[in-house]
Amino acid sequence: MSTTVLLAGCGGSGGGATAAAGSTKIPTALASAFPGKKATGAPVRIGLITNEGGATTSQPENREAAEAARKYANANLGGIAGRPIQFVICKTKEEPATARDCANQMVEKKVDAVVLTSSGLGDSMVPIVTGAGIPWTTSIAASNSEGTTANAFSWTGGFPTTMTSMAAYAKEKGYKKVAAFVIDAPAAVSGVEAIGKPVFAKAGVGLQIVTIAAGTPDASPQVSAALRNKPDAVAVVGESTVCTSVLQAMSTLGAGIARMSVQSCVAPEVVDAVGAGMDGLQVFSSFDVASDDIEAQLYRQVMKEYSPSTPTQGYAAIGYQGVLGLVRALHGLTGTVSSKTITAALRSAKDVVLPAGHGITFSCDSKAVPVLPSACSAPEVTGTVSDGKLGQMRVVDPSSLFAR
């Protein structure tokens, strides 16, 4: 199945005249993306597993962005195969027991496919879901099962390509030593150990791993200890509390040292807490929500239309990207909609425009990333924070550092 660009014919920076769309006005450049093609008939039941309600980690904005994408697709893109998308939602609380419960709920409720917004507990869920013949999809794979299981699909290369992109950037900048402050979660720590260290080594860069517990209010002791090794740069891999504690400590202890991070480190609460200490941070992500790229404009417009109170910076776009990526990958699906037909359509999906992907496309033919057959693309988006805002967006392709 060849999936066409859903924004074909759109162009420009989005200024000028506007056109009506629901309760808001949209730039004329985006008008063709809001054709008003409403879904009808019996709903297609999609399981949405989201990281929300936990004692230390909760990202309700990811679910809100996923809901916005669902509403947008149902109102304008004909849902899936002309039928409206209905979510079956389960919140993992980022605990193994609730994660397994969520996976079992998806099987019991016989959903047609599952979308994960974000979680480090994929290894607890993917075998249950795919074992029942239900396809597992996500925007960014954070676990081994999500990257290697036959019926799992990740629109991007996930955590492995994020680490590899950081390594490629470090090589480009001539860094020799990098200290990585990593959230103390098994998937994250083992991922940096198994993936980060080898790709940084291949780039000629030494990588020191320092774990930080989620919810740590002050990471000064860990940051101070790591800086004694005089790294050329640091990297932050974690959710907003880890990002805040590390970047605040860096502002006082490591001013002038280059910093890299994942997208969750530019969440509004992090930017507010760290202030001027954010400037110069190099952010690596699967998406671009800040530039004038047409896909970034569409994301902001969809959120304005369907979830106006949700912050569009930070990590919310992971939910939007996961859901709209599924819709686009199934653009040519007709007739019977089931787990089996969805899986077949995903396996043949080719050159699908990655939502908010700054021009990246994905194909689920198991060729994008060596040793990660479930990954559908390799490039990442990177940008720099200035005056509290992410800009200077560009795509980086880390393929040269992949183990082959």
Tab-separated table of C-alpha atoms in Angstrom:
chain	number	residue	atom	x	y	z
A	1	MET	CA	0.000	0.000	0.000
A	2	SER	CA	1.438	3.372	-0.983
A	3	THR	CA	0.299	6.082	1.382
A	4	THR	CA	0.141	9.563	-0.106
A	5	VAL	CA	1.016	12.771	1.651
A	6	LEU	CA	-2.201	13.868	3.318
A	7	LEU	CA	-1.110	17.487	3.083
A	8	ALA	CA	-0.416	17.367	-0.632
A	9	GLY	CA	-0.929	20.767	-2.123
A	10	CYS	CA	-0.289	22.577	1.162
A	11	GLY	CA	2.628	24.929	1.430
A	12	GLY	CA	3.937	28.150	2.826
A	13	SER	CA	4.422	29.217	6.412
A	14	GLY	CA	0.774	29.310	7.345
A	15	GLY	CA	0.250	33.051	7.351
A	16	GLY	CA	-2.300	35.068	5.456
A	17	ALA	CA	-5.960	34.199	5.003
A	18	THR	CA	-7.800	31.768	7.205
A	19	ALA	CA	-10.588	29.254	6.719
A	20	ALA	CA	-13.148	28.007	9.203
A	21	ALA	CA	-12.745	24.604	10.825
A	22	GLY	CA	-15.053	23.769	13.686
A	23	SER	CA	-14.701	26.279	16.481
A	24	THR	CA	-11.475	27.925	15.235
A	25	LYS	CA	-10.010	29.565	12.161
A	26	ILE	CA	-7.272	27.736	10.318
A	27	PRO	CA	-4.545	29.105	8.018
A	28	THR	CA	-5.388	28.696	4.354
A	29	ALA	CA	-2.219	26.621	3.905
A	30	LEU	CA	-3.827	23.945	6.104
A	31	ALA	CA	-7.293	24.029	4.573
A	32	SER	CA	-6.868	20.810	2.578
A	33	ALA	CA	-5.988	18.989	5.802
A	34	PHE	CA	-9.481	19.723	7.167
A	35	PRO	CA	-11.757	18.371	4.386
A	36	GLY	CA	-14.593	17.477	6.751
A	37	LYS	CA	-14.711	13.838	5.644
A	38	LYS	CA	-16.592	12.392	8.613
A	39	ALA	CA	-16.367	8.778	9.663
A	40	THR	CA	-19.633	6.842	9.854
A	41	GLY	CA	-20.881	3.423	10.820
A	42	ALA	CA	-19.778	0.976	13.493
A	43	PRO	CA	-16.674	2.127	15.377
A	44	VAL	CA	-13.223	0.611	15.119
A	45	ARG	CA	-12.098	-0.130	18.674
A	46	ILE	CA	-8.495	0.923	19.309
A	47	GLY	CA	-6.875	0.325	22.677
A	48	LEU	CA	-5.030	3.360	24.032
A	49	ILE	CA	-2.540	2.591	26.791
A	50	THR	CA	-1.206	5.685	28.467
A	51	ASN	CA	1.229	6.536	31.247
A	52	GLU	CA	-0.975	8.380	33.713
A	53	GLY	CA	-1.881	8.552	37.398
A	54	GLY	CA	1.347	7.137	38.820
A	55	ALA	CA	2.879	8.382	42.035
A	56	THR	CA	6.084	9.572	40.342
A	57	THR	CA	5.247	9.648	36.626
A	58	SER	CA	2.042	10.879	35.013
A	59	GLN	CA	1.610	12.328	31.523
A	60	PRO	CA	-2.100	13.061	30.944
A	61	GLU	CA	-1.195	15.433	28.133
A	62	ASN	CA	-0.141	12.435	26.021
A	63	ARG	CA	-3.659	10.997	26.240
A	64	GLU	CA	-5.176	14.414	25.527
A	65	ALA	CA	-3.108	14.757	22.351
A	66	ALA	CA	-4.075	11.219	21.301
A	67	GLU	CA	-7.736	12.141	21.812
A	68	ALA	CA	-7.240	15.254	19.684
A	69	ALA	CA	-5.792	13.144	16.866
A	70	ARG	CA	-8.722	10.715	17.129
A	71	LYS	CA	-11.287	13.523	16.937
A	72	TYR	CA	-9.450	15.119	14.028
A	73	ALA	CA	-9.288	11.838	12.098
A	74	ASN	CA	-12.954	11.048	12.737
A	75	ALA	CA	-14.089	14.513	11.633
A	76	ASN	CA	-11.792	14.967	8.636
A	77	LEU	CA	-10.076	11.782	7.455
A	78	GLY	CA	-12.885	9.239	7.621
A	79	GLY	CA	-11.400	7.565	10.698
A	80	ILE	CA	-10.139	4.108	9.760
A	81	ALA	CA	-11.644	2.608	6.586
A	82	GLY	CA	-14.441	5.183	6.792
A	83	ARG	CA	-15.447	4.147	10.295
A	84	PRO	CA	-15.029	6.215	13.469
A	85	ILE	CA	-12.246	5.387	15.894
A	86	GLN	CA	-13.350	4.570	19.428
A	87	PHE	CA	-10.760	4.356	22.201
A	88	VAL	CA	-10.612	1.751	24.932
A	89	ILE	CA	-8.366	3.572	27.406
A	90	CYS	CA	-6.194	2.081	30.136
A	91	LYS	CA	-3.708	3.933	32.358
A	92	THR	CA	-0.579	2.051	33.402
A	93	LYS	CA	0.451	4.319	36.345
A	94	GLU	CA	3.948	3.182	35.258
A	95	GLU	CA	3.729	0.129	37.496
A	96	PRO	CA	4.326	-3.454	36.245
A	97	ALA	CA	1.081	-4.761	37.750
A	98	THR	CA	-1.142	-2.098	36.173
A	99	ALA	CA	0.770	-2.396	32.902
A	100	ARG	CA	0.031	-6.108	32.706
A	101	ASP	CA	-3.566	-5.401	33.683
A	102	CYS	CA	-3.858	-2.910	30.822
A	103	ALA	CA	-2.504	-5.443	28.345
A	104	ASN	CA	-4.942	-8.089	29.583
A	105	GLN	CA	-7.823	-5.608	29.320
A	106	MET	CA	-7.001	-5.043	25.645
A	107	VAL	CA	-7.190	-8.786	25.017
A	108	GLU	CA	-10.393	-9.243	27.033
A	109	LYS	CA	-12.097	-6.350	25.259
A	110	LYS	CA	-10.970	-7.618	21.856
A	111	VAL	CA	-9.677	-4.332	20.501
A	112	ASP	CA	-8.566	-4.246	16.865
A	113	ALA	CA	-5.172	-2.674	17.615
A	114	VAL	CA	-3.318	-1.023	20.485
A	115	VAL	CA	-1.576	2.352	20.542
A	116	LEU	CA	0.837	3.097	23.381
A	117	THR	CA	1.521	6.765	24.092
A	118	SER	CA	4.590	6.252	26.302
A	119	SER	CA	5.812	3.823	28.929
A	120	GLY	CA	8.983	2.056	29.938
A	121	LEU	CA	7.019	-1.139	30.594
A	122	GLY	CA	6.522	-2.406	27.059
A	123	ASP	CA	8.201	-5.714	27.879
A	124	SER	CA	5.376	-6.409	30.354
A	125	MET	CA	2.637	-5.639	27.816
A	126	VAL	CA	3.708	-6.412	24.267
A	127	PRO	CA	3.892	-10.240	24.617
A	128	ILE	CA	0.360	-10.334	26.053
A	129	VAL	CA	-1.154	-8.142	23.353
A	130	THR	CA	0.659	-9.553	20.326
A	131	GLY	CA	0.269	-13.089	21.690
A	132	ALA	CA	-3.465	-12.592	21.257
A	133	GLY	CA	-2.987	-11.584	17.607
A	134	ILE	CA	-3.542	-7.882	18.261
A	135	PRO	CA	-1.061	-5.480	16.617
A	136	TRP	CA	0.891	-3.226	18.984
A	137	THR	CA	1.767	0.252	17.740
A	138	THR	CA	3.635	3.215	19.182
A	139	SER	CA	5.397	6.322	17.987
A	140	ILE	CA	8.599	5.630	19.877
A	141	ALA	CA	9.596	2.188	21.109
A	142	ALA	CA	11.112	2.304	24.581
A	143	SER	CA	11.516	-1.430	25.214
A	144	ASN	CA	13.150	-4.401	23.513
A	145	SER	CA	9.794	-6.094	22.860
A	146	GLU	CA	8.474	-3.034	21.035
A	147	GLY	CA	11.478	-3.031	18.731
A	148	THR	CA	11.720	-6.741	17.963
A	149	THR	CA	8.303	-8.432	18.218
A	150	ALA	CA	6.729	-9.576	14.959
A	151	ASN	CA	3.359	-7.839	15.368
A	152	ALA	CA	4.735	-4.680	16.999
A	153	PHE	CA	5.227	-1.492	14.982
A	154	SER	CA	7.088	1.665	15.997
A	155	TRP	CA	6.772	4.606	13.607
A	156	THR	CA	10.277	5.721	14.595
A	157	GLY	CA	13.406	3.936	15.723
A	158	GLY	CA	12.488	4.774	19.280
A	159	PHE	CA	14.955	5.013	22.104
A	160	PRO	CA	17.793	3.330	20.153
A	161	THR	CA	17.751	5.990	17.428
A	162	THR	CA	17.492	8.769	20.013
A	163	MET	CA	20.676	7.548	21.678
A	164	THR	CA	22.357	6.994	18.314
A	165	SER	CA	21.405	10.501	17.161
A	166	MET	CA	22.916	11.943	20.338
A	167	ALA	CA	26.091	9.972	19.657
A	168	ALA	CA	26.232	11.247	16.068
A	169	TYR	CA	25.793	14.817	17.328
A	170	ALA	CA	28.514	14.327	19.965
A	171	LYS	CA	30.870	13.067	17.255
A	172	GLU	CA	29.995	16.049	15.063
A	173	LYS	CA	30.823	18.419	17.929
A	174	GLY	CA	34.085	16.674	18.782
A	175	TYR	CA	33.085	15.598	22.305
A	176	LYS	CA	35.238	12.914	23.898
A	177	LYS	CA	33.351	12.330	27.170
A	178	VAL	CA	29.615	12.568	27.904
A	179	ALA	CA	27.863	12.005	31.241
A	180	ALA	CA	24.326	10.649	30.814
A	181	PHE	CA	21.850	11.319	33.632
A	182	VAL	CA	19.239	8.588	33.207
A	183	ILE	CA	15.946	8.027	35.017
A	184	ASP	CA	16.347	5.031	37.327
A	185	ALA	CA	13.901	2.803	35.446
A	186	PRO	CA	14.945	-0.633	34.166
A	187	ALA	CA	14.053	0.001	30.502
A	188	ALA	CA	15.873	3.329	30.391
A	189	VAL	CA	19.009	2.221	32.237
A	190	SER	CA	19.351	-1.085	30.385
A	191	GLY	CA	18.690	0.722	27.096
A	192	VAL	CA	21.468	3.234	27.666
A	193	GLU	CA	23.805	0.432	28.782
A	194	ALA	CA	23.004	-1.863	25.850
A	195	ILE	CA	22.539	0.739	23.109
A	196	GLY	CA	23.982	4.044	24.266
A	197	LYS	CA	27.423	2.867	25.310
A	198	PRO	CA	28.167	0.925	22.081
A	199	VAL	CA	27.028	3.697	19.714
A	200	PHE	CA	28.851	6.397	21.668
A	201	ALA	CA	31.955	4.191	21.639
A	202	LYS	CA	31.591	3.767	17.870
A	203	ALA	CA	31.442	7.563	17.638
A	204	GLY	CA	34.672	7.785	19.654
A	205	VAL	CA	32.920	9.154	22.735
A	206	GLY	CA	33.073	7.736	26.266
A	207	LEU	CA	29.686	7.544	28.019
A	208	GLN	CA	29.292	7.614	31.809
A	209	ILE	CA	25.844	6.607	33.117
A	210	VAL	CA	24.466	8.242	36.260
A	211	THR	CA	21.026	7.130	37.466
A	212	ILE	CA	18.513	9.589	38.938
A	213	ALA	CA	15.323	8.419	40.672
A	214	ALA	CA	12.053	9.863	39.367
A	215	GLY	CA	10.840	12.632	41.654
A	216	THR	CA	14.350	13.540	42.886
A	217	PRO	CA	14.023	17.191	43.980
A	218	ASP	CA	17.746	17.995	43.852
A	219	ALA	CA	20.264	16.112	41.723
A	220	SER	CA	23.205	18.287	42.796
A	221	PRO	CA	25.119	15.426	44.497
A	222	GLN	CA	24.924	13.200	41.414
A	223	VAL	CA	25.703	16.061	39.035
A	224	SER	CA	28.646	17.242	41.122
A	225	ALA	CA	30.124	13.737	41.239
A	226	ALA	CA	29.761	13.267	37.484
A	227	LEU	CA	31.339	16.626	36.684
A	228	ARG	CA	34.508	15.618	38.513
A	229	ASN	CA	35.276	13.480	35.460
A	230	LYS	CA	35.218	16.680	33.357
A	231	PRO	CA	32.805	15.604	30.610
A	232	ASP	CA	32.597	17.701	27.442
A	233	ALA	CA	28.804	17.438	27.560
A	234	VAL	CA	25.957	15.871	29.497
A	235	ALA	CA	22.811	14.109	28.315
A	236	VAL	CA	19.516	13.891	30.201
A	237	VAL	CA	17.200	10.914	29.632
A	238	GLY	CA	14.102	11.024	31.808
A	239	GLU	CA	10.693	12.527	32.486
A	240	SER	CA	10.076	16.075	33.661
A	241	THR	CA	11.106	15.683	37.335
A	242	VAL	CA	14.468	14.185	36.395
A	243	CYS	CA	14.973	16.821	33.693
A	244	THR	CA	14.209	19.625	36.142
A	245	SER	CA	16.477	18.400	38.940
A	246	VAL	CA	19.421	17.725	36.618
A	247	LEU	CA	19.151	20.922	34.557
A	248	GLN	CA	18.742	23.075	37.669
A	249	ALA	CA	21.875	21.508	39.122
A	250	MET	CA	23.727	22.023	35.841
A	251	SER	CA	22.799	25.717	35.895
A	252	THR	CA	24.792	26.198	39.083
A	253	LEU	CA	27.425	23.472	38.912
A	254	GLY	CA	28.031	23.002	35.198
A	255	ALA	CA	27.396	26.350	33.526
A	256	GLY	CA	29.058	26.386	30.113
A	257	ILE	CA	29.014	22.615	29.645
A	258	ALA	CA	27.033	21.468	26.598
A	259	ARG	CA	23.735	19.704	27.317
A	260	MET	CA	21.624	17.246	25.320
A	261	SER	CA	18.227	15.833	26.249
A	262	VAL	CA	15.104	13.999	25.170
A	263	GLN	CA	11.899	15.886	24.310
A	264	SER	CA	10.320	15.529	27.752
A	265	CYS	CA	12.915	17.995	29.055
A	266	VAL	CA	11.165	20.877	27.281
A	267	ALA	CA	7.831	20.256	28.983
A	268	PRO	CA	6.321	23.559	30.223
A	269	GLU	CA	6.913	22.703	33.875
A	270	VAL	CA	10.624	22.093	33.170
A	271	VAL	CA	11.039	25.321	31.205
A	272	ASP	CA	9.314	27.291	33.964
A	273	ALA	CA	11.429	25.741	36.719
A	274	VAL	CA	14.828	25.924	35.016
A	275	GLY	CA	14.391	29.309	33.300
A	276	ALA	CA	17.461	30.723	31.561
A	277	GLY	CA	19.325	27.492	32.325
A	278	MET	CA	17.431	25.907	29.405
A	279	ASP	CA	19.164	28.037	26.784
A	280	GLY	CA	21.485	26.074	24.520
A	281	LEU	CA	19.950	22.693	25.373
A	282	GLN	CA	20.081	20.403	22.318
A	283	VAL	CA	16.884	18.335	22.204
A	284	PHE	CA	16.431	15.017	20.362
A	285	SER	CA	12.977	13.744	19.521
A	286	SER	CA	10.739	11.880	17.099
A	287	PHE	CA	8.766	15.060	16.419
A	288	ASP	CA	8.875	18.782	15.670
A	289	VAL	CA	6.094	20.856	17.202
A	290	ALA	CA	7.772	24.267	17.154
A	291	SER	CA	8.812	25.191	13.606
A	292	ASP	CA	6.954	26.506	10.548
A	293	ASP	CA	7.135	23.085	8.907
A	294	ILE	CA	3.680	22.220	7.581
A	295	GLU	CA	3.376	19.162	9.820
A	296	ALA	CA	4.258	21.175	12.936
A	297	GLN	CA	1.626	23.727	11.926
A	298	LEU	CA	-0.954	20.969	11.518
A	299	TYR	CA	-0.180	19.582	14.966
A	300	ARG	CA	-0.638	22.961	16.611
A	301	GLN	CA	-3.877	23.567	14.701
A	302	VAL	CA	-5.330	20.162	15.598
A	303	MET	CA	-4.506	20.756	19.244
A	304	LYS	CA	-6.032	24.244	19.105
A	305	GLU	CA	-9.189	22.809	17.578
A	306	TYR	CA	-9.658	19.641	19.627
A	307	SER	CA	-7.649	20.058	22.861
A	308	PRO	CA	-6.958	23.776	23.354
A	309	SER	CA	-5.985	23.545	27.018
A	310	THR	CA	-3.202	20.997	26.438
A	311	PRO	CA	0.354	22.422	26.259
A	312	THR	CA	1.816	21.699	22.825
A	313	GLN	CA	5.467	21.792	23.888
A	314	GLY	CA	6.940	18.940	25.875
A	315	TYR	CA	5.979	15.341	25.226
A	316	ALA	CA	2.256	15.628	24.423
A	317	ALA	CA	2.831	15.133	20.696
A	318	ILE	CA	3.822	11.510	21.295
A	319	GLY	CA	0.121	10.666	21.676
A	320	TYR	CA	-0.856	12.637	18.576
A	321	GLN	CA	1.938	11.085	16.533
A	322	GLY	CA	1.071	7.556	17.630
A	323	VAL	CA	-2.622	7.808	16.754
A	324	LEU	CA	-2.378	9.848	13.554
A	325	GLY	CA	0.522	7.664	12.416
A	326	LEU	CA	-1.783	4.645	12.669
A	327	VAL	CA	-4.536	6.427	10.740
A	328	ARG	CA	-2.152	7.424	7.968
A	329	ALA	CA	-0.562	3.974	7.760
A	330	LEU	CA	-4.070	2.505	7.304
A	331	HIS	CA	-5.087	5.141	4.745
A	332	GLY	CA	-5.709	2.572	2.014
A	333	LEU	CA	-7.494	-0.003	4.171
A	334	THR	CA	-10.980	-0.880	2.933
A	335	GLY	CA	-13.524	-3.568	3.674
A	336	THR	CA	-13.202	-5.661	6.804
A	337	VAL	CA	-11.367	-4.025	9.692
A	338	SER	CA	-9.864	-6.508	12.143
A	339	SER	CA	-6.601	-7.166	13.921
A	340	LYS	CA	-5.569	-9.359	11.003
A	341	THR	CA	-6.318	-6.816	8.255
A	342	ILE	CA	-4.756	-3.976	10.268
A	343	THR	CA	-1.578	-6.009	10.776
A	344	ALA	CA	-1.362	-6.811	7.056
A	345	ALA	CA	-1.909	-3.153	6.129
A	346	LEU	CA	0.777	-2.006	8.555
A	347	ARG	CA	3.303	-4.479	7.202
A	348	SER	CA	2.807	-3.071	3.706
A	349	ALA	CA	2.718	0.597	4.771
A	350	LYS	CA	5.284	2.520	2.734
A	351	ASP	CA	6.502	6.124	2.730
A	352	VAL	CA	3.900	7.272	5.236
A	353	VAL	CA	4.311	10.885	6.315
A	354	LEU	CA	5.261	10.890	9.998
A	355	PRO	CA	2.901	13.267	11.835
A	356	ALA	CA	4.816	16.278	13.159
A	357	GLY	CA	7.918	14.585	11.757
A	358	HIS	CA	9.596	17.507	9.933
A	359	GLY	CA	9.490	15.648	6.595
A	360	ILE	CA	10.399	12.167	7.872
A	361	THR	CA	8.476	9.250	6.351
A	362	PHE	CA	8.142	5.677	7.604
A	363	SER	CA	7.831	2.244	6.005
A	364	CYS	CA	7.116	-0.830	8.136
A	365	ASP	CA	9.146	-3.299	6.060
A	366	SER	CA	11.654	-4.200	8.825
A	367	LYS	CA	14.507	-2.497	6.927
A	368	ALA	CA	14.801	0.885	8.663
A	369	VAL	CA	16.961	-0.056	11.651
A	370	PRO	CA	19.209	-3.138	11.783
A	371	VAL	CA	18.326	-5.577	14.618
A	372	LEU	CA	15.067	-3.664	15.246
A	373	PRO	CA	12.620	-5.173	12.745
A	374	SER	CA	9.643	-3.382	14.295
A	375	ALA	CA	11.109	0.087	13.690
A	376	CYS	CA	9.641	1.842	10.658
A	377	SER	CA	12.110	4.766	10.339
A	378	ALA	CA	15.554	5.834	11.554
A	379	PRO	CA	15.932	9.659	11.397
A	380	GLU	CA	15.315	11.912	14.395
A	381	VAL	CA	14.494	15.591	14.787
A	382	THR	CA	16.807	17.847	16.772
A	383	GLY	CA	16.568	21.474	17.814
A	384	THR	CA	18.065	24.010	20.212
A	385	VAL	CA	16.377	25.849	23.076
A	386	SER	CA	16.709	29.636	23.036
A	387	ASP	CA	14.791	32.038	25.299
A	388	GLY	CA	12.780	29.088	26.584
A	389	LYS	CA	11.648	27.998	23.112
A	390	LEU	CA	12.750	25.149	20.875
A	391	GLY	CA	13.972	26.210	17.440
A	392	GLN	CA	16.552	25.639	14.683
A	393	MET	CA	14.883	22.319	13.915
A	394	ARG	CA	16.581	19.854	11.591
A	395	VAL	CA	16.564	16.139	10.825
A	396	VAL	CA	19.535	13.978	11.760
A	397	ASP	CA	20.045	10.484	10.323
A	398	PRO	CA	22.196	8.336	12.628
A	399	SER	CA	22.346	5.327	10.272
A	400	SER	CA	26.137	5.435	9.964
A	401	LEU	CA	26.491	4.430	13.622
A	402	PHE	CA	24.116	1.452	13.580
A	403	ALA	CA	25.690	-1.915	14.254
A	404	ARG	CA	25.563	-4.083	11.172
